[in-house]
PDB file of C-alpha atoms in Angstrom:
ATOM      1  CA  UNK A  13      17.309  88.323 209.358  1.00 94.00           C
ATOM      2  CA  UNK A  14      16.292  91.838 208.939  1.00 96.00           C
ATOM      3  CA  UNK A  15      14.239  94.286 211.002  1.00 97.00           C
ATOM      4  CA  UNK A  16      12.701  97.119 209.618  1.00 95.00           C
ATOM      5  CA  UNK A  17      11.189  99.759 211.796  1.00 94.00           C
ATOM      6  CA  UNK A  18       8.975 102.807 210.305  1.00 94.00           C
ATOM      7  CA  UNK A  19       6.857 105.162 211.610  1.00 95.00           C
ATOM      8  CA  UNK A  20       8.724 108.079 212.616  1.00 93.00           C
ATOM      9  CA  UNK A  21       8.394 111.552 211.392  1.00 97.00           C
ATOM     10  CA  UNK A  22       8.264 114.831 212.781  1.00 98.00           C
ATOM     11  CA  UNK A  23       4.996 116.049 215.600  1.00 98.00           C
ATOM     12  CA  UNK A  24       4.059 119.133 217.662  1.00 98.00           C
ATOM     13  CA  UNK A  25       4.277 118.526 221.451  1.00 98.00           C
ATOM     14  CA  UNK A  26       1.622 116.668 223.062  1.00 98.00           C
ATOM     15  CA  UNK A  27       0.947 115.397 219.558  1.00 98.00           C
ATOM     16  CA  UNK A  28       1.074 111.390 218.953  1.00 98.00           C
ATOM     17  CA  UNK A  29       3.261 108.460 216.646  1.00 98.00           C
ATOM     18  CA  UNK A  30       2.989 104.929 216.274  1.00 98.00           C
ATOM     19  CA  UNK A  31       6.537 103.404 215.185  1.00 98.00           C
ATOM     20  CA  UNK A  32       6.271  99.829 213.402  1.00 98.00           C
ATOM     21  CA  UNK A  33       8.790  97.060 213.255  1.00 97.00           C
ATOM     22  CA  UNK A  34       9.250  93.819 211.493  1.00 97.00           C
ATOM     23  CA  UNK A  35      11.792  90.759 211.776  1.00 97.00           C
ATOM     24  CA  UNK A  36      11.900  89.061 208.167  1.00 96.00           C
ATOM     25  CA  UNK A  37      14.313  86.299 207.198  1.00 95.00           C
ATOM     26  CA  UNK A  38      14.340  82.912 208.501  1.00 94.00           C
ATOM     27  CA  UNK A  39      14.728  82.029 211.844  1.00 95.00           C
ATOM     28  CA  UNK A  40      12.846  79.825 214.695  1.00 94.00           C
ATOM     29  CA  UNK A  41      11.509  82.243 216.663  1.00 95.00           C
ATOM     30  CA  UNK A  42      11.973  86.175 217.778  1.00 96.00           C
ATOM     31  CA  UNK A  43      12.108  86.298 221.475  1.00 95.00           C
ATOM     32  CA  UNK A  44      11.947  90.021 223.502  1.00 96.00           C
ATOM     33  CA  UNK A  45      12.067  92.793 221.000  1.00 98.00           C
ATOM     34  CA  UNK A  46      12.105  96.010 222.258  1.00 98.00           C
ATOM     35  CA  UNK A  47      12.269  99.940 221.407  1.00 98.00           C
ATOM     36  CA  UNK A  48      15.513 101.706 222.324  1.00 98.00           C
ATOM     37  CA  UNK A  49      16.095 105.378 221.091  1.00 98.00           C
ATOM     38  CA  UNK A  50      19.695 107.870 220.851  1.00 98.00           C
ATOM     39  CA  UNK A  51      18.765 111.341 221.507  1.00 97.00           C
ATOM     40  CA  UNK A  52      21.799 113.912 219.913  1.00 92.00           C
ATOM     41  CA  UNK A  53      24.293 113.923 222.618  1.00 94.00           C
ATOM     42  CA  UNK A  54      22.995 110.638 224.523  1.00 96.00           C
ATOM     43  CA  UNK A  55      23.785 107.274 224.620  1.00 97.00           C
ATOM     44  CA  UNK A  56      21.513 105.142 223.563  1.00 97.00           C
ATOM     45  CA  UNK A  57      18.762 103.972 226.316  1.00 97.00           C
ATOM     46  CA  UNK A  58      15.838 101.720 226.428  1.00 98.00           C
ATOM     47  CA  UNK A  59      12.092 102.624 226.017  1.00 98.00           C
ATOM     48  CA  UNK A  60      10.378  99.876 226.519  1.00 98.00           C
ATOM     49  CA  UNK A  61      10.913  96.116 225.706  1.00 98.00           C
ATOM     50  CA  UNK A  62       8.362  92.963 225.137  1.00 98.00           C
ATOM     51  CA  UNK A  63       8.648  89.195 225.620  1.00 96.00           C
ATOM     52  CA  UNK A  64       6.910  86.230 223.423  1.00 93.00           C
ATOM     53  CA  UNK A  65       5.044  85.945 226.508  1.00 94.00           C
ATOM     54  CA  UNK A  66       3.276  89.163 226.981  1.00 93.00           C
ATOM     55  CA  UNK A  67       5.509  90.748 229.683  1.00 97.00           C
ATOM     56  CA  UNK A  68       6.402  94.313 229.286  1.00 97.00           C
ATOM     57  CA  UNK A  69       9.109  97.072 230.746  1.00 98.00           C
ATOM     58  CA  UNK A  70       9.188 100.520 230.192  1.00 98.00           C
ATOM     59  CA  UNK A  71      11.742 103.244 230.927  1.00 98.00           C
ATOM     60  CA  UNK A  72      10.399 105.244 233.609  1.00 98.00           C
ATOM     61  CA  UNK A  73      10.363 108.923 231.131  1.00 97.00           C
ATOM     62  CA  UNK A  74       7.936 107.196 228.989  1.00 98.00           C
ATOM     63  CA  UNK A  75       5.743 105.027 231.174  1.00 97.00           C
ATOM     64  CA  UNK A  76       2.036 106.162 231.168  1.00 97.00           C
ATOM     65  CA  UNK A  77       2.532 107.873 227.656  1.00 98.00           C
ATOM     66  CA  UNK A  78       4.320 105.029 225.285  1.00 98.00           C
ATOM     67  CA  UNK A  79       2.588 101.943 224.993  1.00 98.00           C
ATOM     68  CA  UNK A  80       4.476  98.482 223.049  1.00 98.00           C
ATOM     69  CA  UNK A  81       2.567  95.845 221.912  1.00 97.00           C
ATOM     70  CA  UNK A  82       3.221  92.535 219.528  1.00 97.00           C
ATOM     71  CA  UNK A  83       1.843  90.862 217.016  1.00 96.00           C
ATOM     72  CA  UNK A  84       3.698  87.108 217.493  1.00 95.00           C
ATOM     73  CA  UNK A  85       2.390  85.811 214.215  1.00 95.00           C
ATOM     74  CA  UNK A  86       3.773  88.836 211.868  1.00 96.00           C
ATOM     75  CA  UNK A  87       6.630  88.880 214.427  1.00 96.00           C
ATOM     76  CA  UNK A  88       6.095  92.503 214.527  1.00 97.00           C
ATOM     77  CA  UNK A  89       6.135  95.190 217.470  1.00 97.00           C
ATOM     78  CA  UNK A  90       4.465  98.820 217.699  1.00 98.00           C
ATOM     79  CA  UNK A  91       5.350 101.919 219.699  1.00 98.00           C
ATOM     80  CA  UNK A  92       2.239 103.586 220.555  1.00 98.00           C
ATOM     81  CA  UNK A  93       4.075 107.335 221.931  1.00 98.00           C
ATOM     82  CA  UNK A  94       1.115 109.649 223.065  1.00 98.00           C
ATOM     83  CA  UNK A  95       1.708 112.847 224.647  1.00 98.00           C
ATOM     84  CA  UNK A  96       4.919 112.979 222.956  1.00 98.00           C
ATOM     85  CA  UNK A  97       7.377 115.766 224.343  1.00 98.00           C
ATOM     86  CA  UNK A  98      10.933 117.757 222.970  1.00 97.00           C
ATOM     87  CA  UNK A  99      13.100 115.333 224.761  1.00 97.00           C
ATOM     88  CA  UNK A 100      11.579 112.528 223.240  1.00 98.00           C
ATOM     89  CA  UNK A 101      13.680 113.388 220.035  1.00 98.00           C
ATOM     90  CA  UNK A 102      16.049 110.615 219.059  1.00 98.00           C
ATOM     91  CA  UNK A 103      16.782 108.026 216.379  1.00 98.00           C
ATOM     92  CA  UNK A 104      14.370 104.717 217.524  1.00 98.00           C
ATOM     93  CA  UNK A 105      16.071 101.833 216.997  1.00 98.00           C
ATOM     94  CA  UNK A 106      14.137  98.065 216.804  1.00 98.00           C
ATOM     95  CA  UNK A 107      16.095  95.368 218.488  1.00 98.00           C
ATOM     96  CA  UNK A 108      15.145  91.701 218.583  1.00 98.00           C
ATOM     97  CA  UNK A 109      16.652  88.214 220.336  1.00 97.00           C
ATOM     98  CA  UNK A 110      16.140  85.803 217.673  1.00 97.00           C
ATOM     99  CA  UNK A 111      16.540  82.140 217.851  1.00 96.00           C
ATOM    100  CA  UNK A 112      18.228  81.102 214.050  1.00 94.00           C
ATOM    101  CA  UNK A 113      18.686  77.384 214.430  1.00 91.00           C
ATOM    102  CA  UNK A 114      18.795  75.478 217.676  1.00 91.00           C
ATOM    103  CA  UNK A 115      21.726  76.409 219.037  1.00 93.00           C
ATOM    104  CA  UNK A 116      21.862  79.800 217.555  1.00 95.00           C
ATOM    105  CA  UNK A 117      20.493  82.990 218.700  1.00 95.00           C
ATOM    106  CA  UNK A 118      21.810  86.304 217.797  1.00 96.00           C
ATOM    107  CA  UNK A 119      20.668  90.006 218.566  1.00 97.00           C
ATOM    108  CA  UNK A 120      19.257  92.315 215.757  1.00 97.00           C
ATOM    109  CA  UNK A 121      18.937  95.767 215.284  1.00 97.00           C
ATOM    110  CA  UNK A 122      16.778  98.011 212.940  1.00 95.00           C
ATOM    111  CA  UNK A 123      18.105 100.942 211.155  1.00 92.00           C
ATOM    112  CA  UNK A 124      16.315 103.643 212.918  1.00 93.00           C
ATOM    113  CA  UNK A 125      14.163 105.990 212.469  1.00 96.00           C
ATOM    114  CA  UNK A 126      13.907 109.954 213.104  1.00 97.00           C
ATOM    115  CA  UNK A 127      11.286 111.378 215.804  1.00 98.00           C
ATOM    116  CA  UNK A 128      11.662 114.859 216.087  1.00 98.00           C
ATOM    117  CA  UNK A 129       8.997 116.473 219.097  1.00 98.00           C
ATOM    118  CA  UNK A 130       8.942 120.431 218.324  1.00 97.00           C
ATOM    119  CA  UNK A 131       7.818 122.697 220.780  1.00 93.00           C
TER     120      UNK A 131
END
């Protein structure tokens, strides 16, 4: 199983980027995948996260600007990031739950990619 994310790249302030990511391999099924970034200096921290189902969590700093959504057949997830801001520099990582075999699930992470917000 592999995830690849891409998307990133560098944008003025208040400027926009839509991050892509995409579980290959062979599996069962992805469960939640989700968005979780590493600004210099940080630990890493969630973004935002999205079931099989629909259901959706954002951190709070990006709520109202970042949008995730799914596509369940490509087993693929977008970051919509609008009104993008300095301290939303980081490394984005992709992570997905995925279900190998029946009794086998395993995390997954992508290998990041570079957002850099300038002011």
């Amino acid at each position: 199983v592999q995830l690849q994310a891409s998307g990133g790249g560098l944008v003025q302030a208040g400027g926009s980027l839509r991050l892509s990511c995409a579980a290959t391999g062979t599996f069962l099924r992805v469960d939640a995948m989700g968005w979780y970034r590493r600004a210099p200096g940080k630990e890493r921290e969630l973004v935002a996260t999205i079931t099989s189902g629909g259901n959706l969590d954002y951190a709070d700093s990006v709520n109202g600007r970042f949008t995730i959504s799914r596509d369940n057949a490509k087993n693929e997830i977008y970051l919509q990031m609008n009104s993008l801001q300095p301290e939303d520099t980081a490394v984005y990582y992709c992570n997905a739950g995925v279900r190998e075999g029946p009794t086998v699930w395993r995390p997954y992470w992508g290998q990041g990619t570079q957002v850099t917000v300038s002011s």
